[in-house]
């Protein structure tokens, strides 16, 4: 994908005029990351914004024992790294490439200038940050109020809503995360993920084919667990 097409796929930049898109393209650079490489670490100083061109990344917080919680998985068209640029504090989380990824980067000065020059970019950024806050509120509710089965179901529903393809009432999630990553999203163990998914399969709620995960009657599944 060339740089102009990439910028057009980023929701916060999608309504910009041609000349502003060209301006972003001129100031940004492409960077490649191999699978599992660390893009940056929590607590590092940060001076650039990243936009995902290809691949996926996970946003994680880790404790002193190396136990990890996944805050989000982001894919093409998503951005990250804006928080340290906006408040000047260190990076709030670690970001790791889940696949071989190509990212487009913009430095702090250019990003702030873009926000100051373009009210549409500023408003879209606030909309996306609001969406992330709503999602984080849901995660807090899930982690604090639900049992393990409910938490696993919620993570599956979240993935379906964000990246599933719906067809005849079924939702197919391609590139379904690894069981350990699901566990780190649901705040549970890999064993619980395995057991719960098998239980859902026995009940006929879901199926797995290779890397794809299928929810058979999505609305019904959603109603059962929300
Ligand atoms: P920054 O703090 O610079 O570095 C880590 C990045 O992870 C942060 O900016 C955000 O872009 C992203 N991030 C942090 N928390 C979340 C979250 N709950 N959901 C999605 N993205 C997040």
CSV table of C-alpha atoms and ligand atoms in Angstrom, one decimal:
chain,number,residue,atom,x,y,z
A,1,UNK,CA,0.0,0.0,0.0
A,2,UNK,CA,1.4,3.4,-0.8
A,3,UNK,CA,1.7,6.0,1.9
A,4,UNK,CA,-1.3,8.1,0.7
A,5,UNK,CA,-3.6,5.1,0.6
A,6,UNK,CA,-2.4,4.1,4.1
A,7,UNK,CA,-3.2,7.6,5.6
A,8,UNK,CA,-6.6,7.4,4.0
A,9,UNK,CA,-7.4,4.1,5.8
A,10,UNK,CA,-6.6,5.7,9.2
A,11,UNK,CA,-10.0,6.8,10.7
A,12,UNK,CA,-8.5,9.9,12.4
A,13,UNK,CA,-7.1,11.1,9.1
A,14,UNK,CA,-9.9,9.9,6.8
A,15,UNK,CA,-11.7,13.3,6.3
A,16,UNK,CA,-8.6,15.3,5.6
A,17,UNK,CA,-8.0,17.3,2.4
A,18,UNK,CA,-5.6,16.0,-0.2
A,19,UNK,CA,-2.9,18.7,0.7
A,20,UNK,CA,-3.0,17.8,4.4
A,21,UNK,CA,-2.7,14.0,3.6
A,22,UNK,CA,0.3,14.9,1.4
A,23,UNK,CA,1.8,16.9,4.2
A,24,UNK,CA,1.5,13.8,6.6
A,25,UNK,CA,3.0,11.6,4.0
A,26,UNK,CA,5.9,14.0,3.5
A,27,UNK,CA,6.7,14.1,7.2
A,28,UNK,CA,6.3,10.4,8.1
A,29,UNK,CA,8.7,7.4,7.7
A,30,UNK,CA,8.1,3.7,7.3
A,31,UNK,CA,9.6,1.2,9.7
A,32,UNK,CA,9.6,-2.6,9.6
A,33,UNK,CA,9.4,-4.8,12.7
A,34,UNK,CA,9.8,-8.6,12.8
A,35,UNK,CA,7.3,-10.9,14.6
A,36,UNK,CA,7.6,-10.7,18.4
A,37,UNK,CA,9.9,-7.7,18.4
A,38,UNK,CA,9.4,-5.0,21.0
A,39,UNK,CA,8.5,-1.7,19.5
A,40,UNK,CA,8.9,0.1,22.7
A,41,UNK,CA,8.8,-0.5,26.5
A,42,UNK,CA,6.6,0.8,29.2
A,43,UNK,CA,8.3,3.7,31.1
A,44,UNK,CA,10.5,4.7,28.1
A,45,UNK,CA,10.5,8.3,27.0
A,46,UNK,CA,8.5,8.6,23.8
A,47,UNK,CA,8.6,11.1,20.9
A,48,UNK,CA,6.8,9.4,18.0
A,49,UNK,CA,3.4,8.3,17.0
A,50,UNK,CA,2.9,5.0,15.2
A,51,UNK,CA,0.3,4.1,12.6
A,52,UNK,CA,-0.1,0.5,11.6
A,53,UNK,CA,0.2,-0.2,7.9
A,54,UNK,CA,0.4,-4.0,8.0
A,55,UNK,CA,0.5,-6.5,10.8
A,56,UNK,CA,-0.8,-6.5,14.3
A,57,UNK,CA,0.5,-5.3,17.7
A,58,UNK,CA,-0.4,-6.0,21.3
A,59,UNK,CA,-0.4,-3.3,24.0
A,60,UNK,CA,0.7,-4.9,27.3
A,61,UNK,CA,1.5,-4.1,30.9
A,62,UNK,CA,3.8,-6.5,32.7
A,63,UNK,CA,4.4,-7.0,36.4
A,64,UNK,CA,7.8,-7.7,38.1
A,65,UNK,CA,7.3,-11.5,37.6
A,66,UNK,CA,6.8,-11.1,33.9
A,67,UNK,CA,3.0,-11.7,34.1
A,68,UNK,CA,1.4,-9.8,31.3
A,69,UNK,CA,-2.1,-8.3,30.8
A,70,UNK,CA,-3.1,-7.4,27.2
A,71,UNK,CA,-4.9,-4.0,27.1
A,72,UNK,CA,-5.6,-4.2,23.4
A,73,UNK,CA,-4.6,-5.7,20.1
A,74,UNK,CA,-4.4,-3.2,17.2
A,75,UNK,CA,-4.2,-3.7,13.5
A,76,UNK,CA,-4.0,-1.9,10.1
A,77,UNK,CA,-5.3,1.7,10.3
A,78,UNK,CA,-4.9,1.9,14.1
A,79,UNK,CA,-2.5,4.2,15.8
A,80,UNK,CA,-0.6,4.1,19.1
A,81,UNK,CA,1.9,6.1,21.1
A,82,UNK,CA,-0.2,9.3,21.2
A,83,UNK,CA,-0.4,9.3,25.1
A,84,UNK,CA,3.2,10.1,25.8
A,85,UNK,CA,3.2,12.7,23.0
A,86,UNK,CA,0.1,14.4,24.5
A,87,UNK,CA,1.1,14.5,28.2
A,88,UNK,CA,4.9,14.3,28.0
A,89,UNK,CA,5.0,11.4,30.4
A,90,UNK,CA,6.7,8.0,29.8
A,91,UNK,CA,5.1,5.3,27.6
A,92,UNK,CA,2.1,3.9,29.5
A,93,UNK,CA,2.5,0.4,28.1
A,94,UNK,CA,4.8,-1.9,26.2
A,95,UNK,CA,4.0,-2.6,22.5
A,96,UNK,CA,5.0,-5.8,20.8
A,97,UNK,CA,4.6,-6.8,17.1
A,98,UNK,CA,2.4,-9.9,16.8
A,99,UNK,CA,3.2,-10.4,13.1
A,100,UNK,CA,5.9,-9.0,10.8
A,101,UNK,CA,4.6,-5.4,10.8
A,102,UNK,CA,5.1,-2.2,8.8
A,103,UNK,CA,4.5,1.0,10.7
A,104,UNK,CA,4.4,4.6,9.7
A,105,UNK,CA,5.8,7.0,12.2
A,106,UNK,CA,5.4,10.7,12.8
A,107,UNK,CA,7.4,12.7,15.3
A,108,UNK,CA,5.9,14.7,18.2
A,109,UNK,CA,6.4,18.2,16.8
A,110,UNK,CA,4.6,17.3,13.5
A,111,UNK,CA,1.8,15.4,15.3
A,112,UNK,CA,1.1,18.4,17.6
A,113,UNK,CA,1.2,20.8,14.6
A,114,UNK,CA,-1.3,18.6,12.8
A,115,UNK,CA,-3.7,18.7,15.8
A,116,UNK,CA,-3.3,22.5,16.1
A,117,UNK,CA,-3.8,23.0,12.3
A,118,UNK,CA,-6.7,20.6,11.8
A,119,UNK,CA,-9.8,20.6,14.1
A,120,UNK,CA,-11.0,17.5,12.2
A,121,UNK,CA,-7.9,15.5,13.2
A,122,UNK,CA,-8.2,16.7,16.8
A,123,UNK,CA,-11.9,15.8,17.0
A,124,UNK,CA,-11.4,12.4,15.5
A,125,UNK,CA,-8.6,11.7,17.9
A,126,UNK,CA,-10.8,12.6,20.8
A,127,UNK,CA,-13.5,10.3,19.4
A,128,UNK,CA,-11.1,7.4,19.2
A,129,UNK,CA,-9.7,8.1,22.7
A,130,UNK,CA,-13.3,8.1,24.0
A,131,UNK,CA,-13.9,4.8,22.3
A,132,UNK,CA,-10.8,3.3,24.0
A,133,UNK,CA,-12.0,4.7,27.3
A,134,UNK,CA,-15.4,3.0,26.9
A,135,UNK,CA,-13.7,-0.2,26.0
A,136,UNK,CA,-11.3,0.1,29.1
A,137,UNK,CA,-14.4,0.7,31.3
A,138,UNK,CA,-15.9,-2.5,29.9
A,139,UNK,CA,-12.6,-4.3,30.7
A,140,UNK,CA,-12.7,-3.1,34.3
A,141,UNK,CA,-16.2,-4.3,34.7
A,142,UNK,CA,-15.3,-7.7,33.2
A,143,UNK,CA,-12.2,-8.2,35.2
A,144,UNK,CA,-13.8,-7.2,38.5
A,145,UNK,CA,-17.4,-8.4,38.3
A,146,UNK,CA,-17.4,-11.5,36.1
A,147,UNK,CA,-16.4,-15.1,36.6
A,148,UNK,CA,-13.7,-16.7,34.4
A,149,UNK,CA,-16.2,-18.1,31.9
A,150,UNK,CA,-17.9,-14.7,31.5
A,151,UNK,CA,-14.5,-13.1,31.0
A,152,UNK,CA,-13.5,-15.5,28.3
A,153,UNK,CA,-16.9,-15.0,26.6
A,154,UNK,CA,-16.4,-11.2,26.8
A,155,UNK,CA,-13.0,-11.3,25.2
A,156,UNK,CA,-14.4,-13.4,22.3
A,157,UNK,CA,-17.3,-10.9,21.9
A,158,UNK,CA,-14.9,-8.0,21.9
A,159,UNK,CA,-12.7,-9.7,19.2
A,160,UNK,CA,-15.8,-10.5,17.1
A,161,UNK,CA,-17.1,-6.9,17.3
A,162,UNK,CA,-13.7,-5.4,16.4
A,163,UNK,CA,-12.5,-7.8,13.7
A,164,UNK,CA,-15.1,-10.5,13.0
A,165,UNK,CA,-16.8,-11.0,9.7
A,166,UNK,CA,-20.6,-11.6,10.0
A,167,UNK,CA,-22.3,-13.9,7.5
A,168,UNK,CA,-25.8,-15.5,8.0
A,169,UNK,CA,-25.8,-14.9,11.7
A,170,UNK,CA,-22.3,-16.5,12.1
A,171,UNK,CA,-19.2,-14.5,13.0
A,172,UNK,CA,-15.8,-15.6,11.8
A,173,UNK,CA,-12.7,-14.2,13.4
A,174,UNK,CA,-9.6,-14.7,11.3
A,175,UNK,CA,-6.2,-14.8,13.0
A,176,UNK,CA,-7.7,-15.7,16.3
A,177,UNK,CA,-5.1,-15.0,19.1
A,178,UNK,CA,-3.0,-17.7,20.7
A,179,UNK,CA,-4.5,-19.2,23.9
A,180,UNK,CA,-1.8,-17.5,26.1
A,181,UNK,CA,-2.7,-14.1,24.6
A,182,UNK,CA,-6.4,-14.8,25.2
A,183,UNK,CA,-5.6,-15.6,28.8
A,184,UNK,CA,-3.7,-12.4,29.2
A,185,UNK,CA,-6.6,-10.5,27.7
A,186,UNK,CA,-9.2,-12.2,30.0
A,187,UNK,CA,-7.1,-12.1,33.2
A,188,UNK,CA,-7.1,-15.9,33.5
A,189,UNK,CA,-4.9,-18.9,32.8
A,190,UNK,CA,-4.2,-20.7,29.5
A,191,UNK,CA,-5.8,-23.8,31.0
A,192,UNK,CA,-9.0,-22.0,31.7
A,193,UNK,CA,-9.1,-20.6,28.2
A,194,UNK,CA,-8.6,-24.1,26.8
A,195,UNK,CA,-11.3,-25.6,29.1
A,196,UNK,CA,-13.8,-22.9,28.4
A,197,UNK,CA,-13.4,-22.9,24.7
A,198,UNK,CA,-13.9,-26.7,24.7
A,199,UNK,CA,-17.0,-26.3,26.8
A,200,UNK,CA,-18.3,-23.7,24.3
A,201,UNK,CA,-17.6,-26.2,21.5
A,202,UNK,CA,-19.4,-29.0,23.2
A,203,UNK,CA,-22.4,-26.8,23.7
A,204,UNK,CA,-22.3,-26.0,19.9
A,205,UNK,CA,-21.7,-22.3,20.5
A,206,UNK,CA,-18.3,-22.0,18.7
A,207,UNK,CA,-16.0,-23.9,16.3
A,208,UNK,CA,-12.3,-23.6,15.4
A,209,UNK,CA,-10.8,-24.1,11.9
A,210,UNK,CA,-7.1,-23.5,11.7
A,211,UNK,CA,-6.5,-19.9,12.8
A,212,UNK,CA,-10.2,-19.0,12.4
A,213,UNK,CA,-12.7,-19.0,15.2
A,214,UNK,CA,-16.4,-19.2,14.4
A,215,UNK,CA,-19.3,-18.2,16.7
A,216,UNK,CA,-22.3,-20.1,15.3
A,217,UNK,CA,-25.2,-17.9,16.4
A,218,UNK,CA,-23.6,-14.7,17.3
A,219,UNK,CA,-26.6,-12.7,18.6
A,220,UNK,CA,-27.6,-15.7,20.8
A,221,UNK,CA,-24.0,-16.0,22.2
A,222,UNK,CA,-23.9,-12.3,22.8
A,223,UNK,CA,-27.2,-12.3,24.7
A,224,UNK,CA,-26.1,-15.2,26.8
A,225,UNK,CA,-23.0,-13.4,28.0
A,226,UNK,CA,-23.7,-9.7,28.1
B,1,LIG,P1,1.8,5.7,25.0
B,1,LIG,O1,1.6,5.8,26.4
B,1,LIG,O2,2.7,6.7,24.3
B,1,LIG,O3,2.5,4.2,24.7
B,1,LIG,C1,1.7,3.1,24.9
B,1,LIG,C2,0.5,3.2,24.0
B,1,LIG,O4,-0.4,2.1,24.1
B,1,LIG,C3,-0.3,4.4,24.4
B,1,LIG,O5,0.4,5.6,24.2
B,1,LIG,C4,-1.6,4.2,23.6
B,1,LIG,O6,-1.4,4.5,22.3
B,1,LIG,C5,-1.7,2.7,23.7
B,1,LIG,N1,-2.6,2.3,24.8
B,1,LIG,C6,-2.5,2.4,26.1
B,1,LIG,N2,-3.6,1.9,26.8
B,1,LIG,C7,-4.4,1.5,25.9
B,1,LIG,C8,-5.7,0.9,25.9
B,1,LIG,N3,-6.3,0.6,27.1
B,1,LIG,N4,-6.3,0.6,24.7
B,1,LIG,C9,-5.7,0.8,23.5
B,1,LIG,N5,-4.5,1.4,23.4
B,1,LIG,C10,-3.8,1.7,24.6
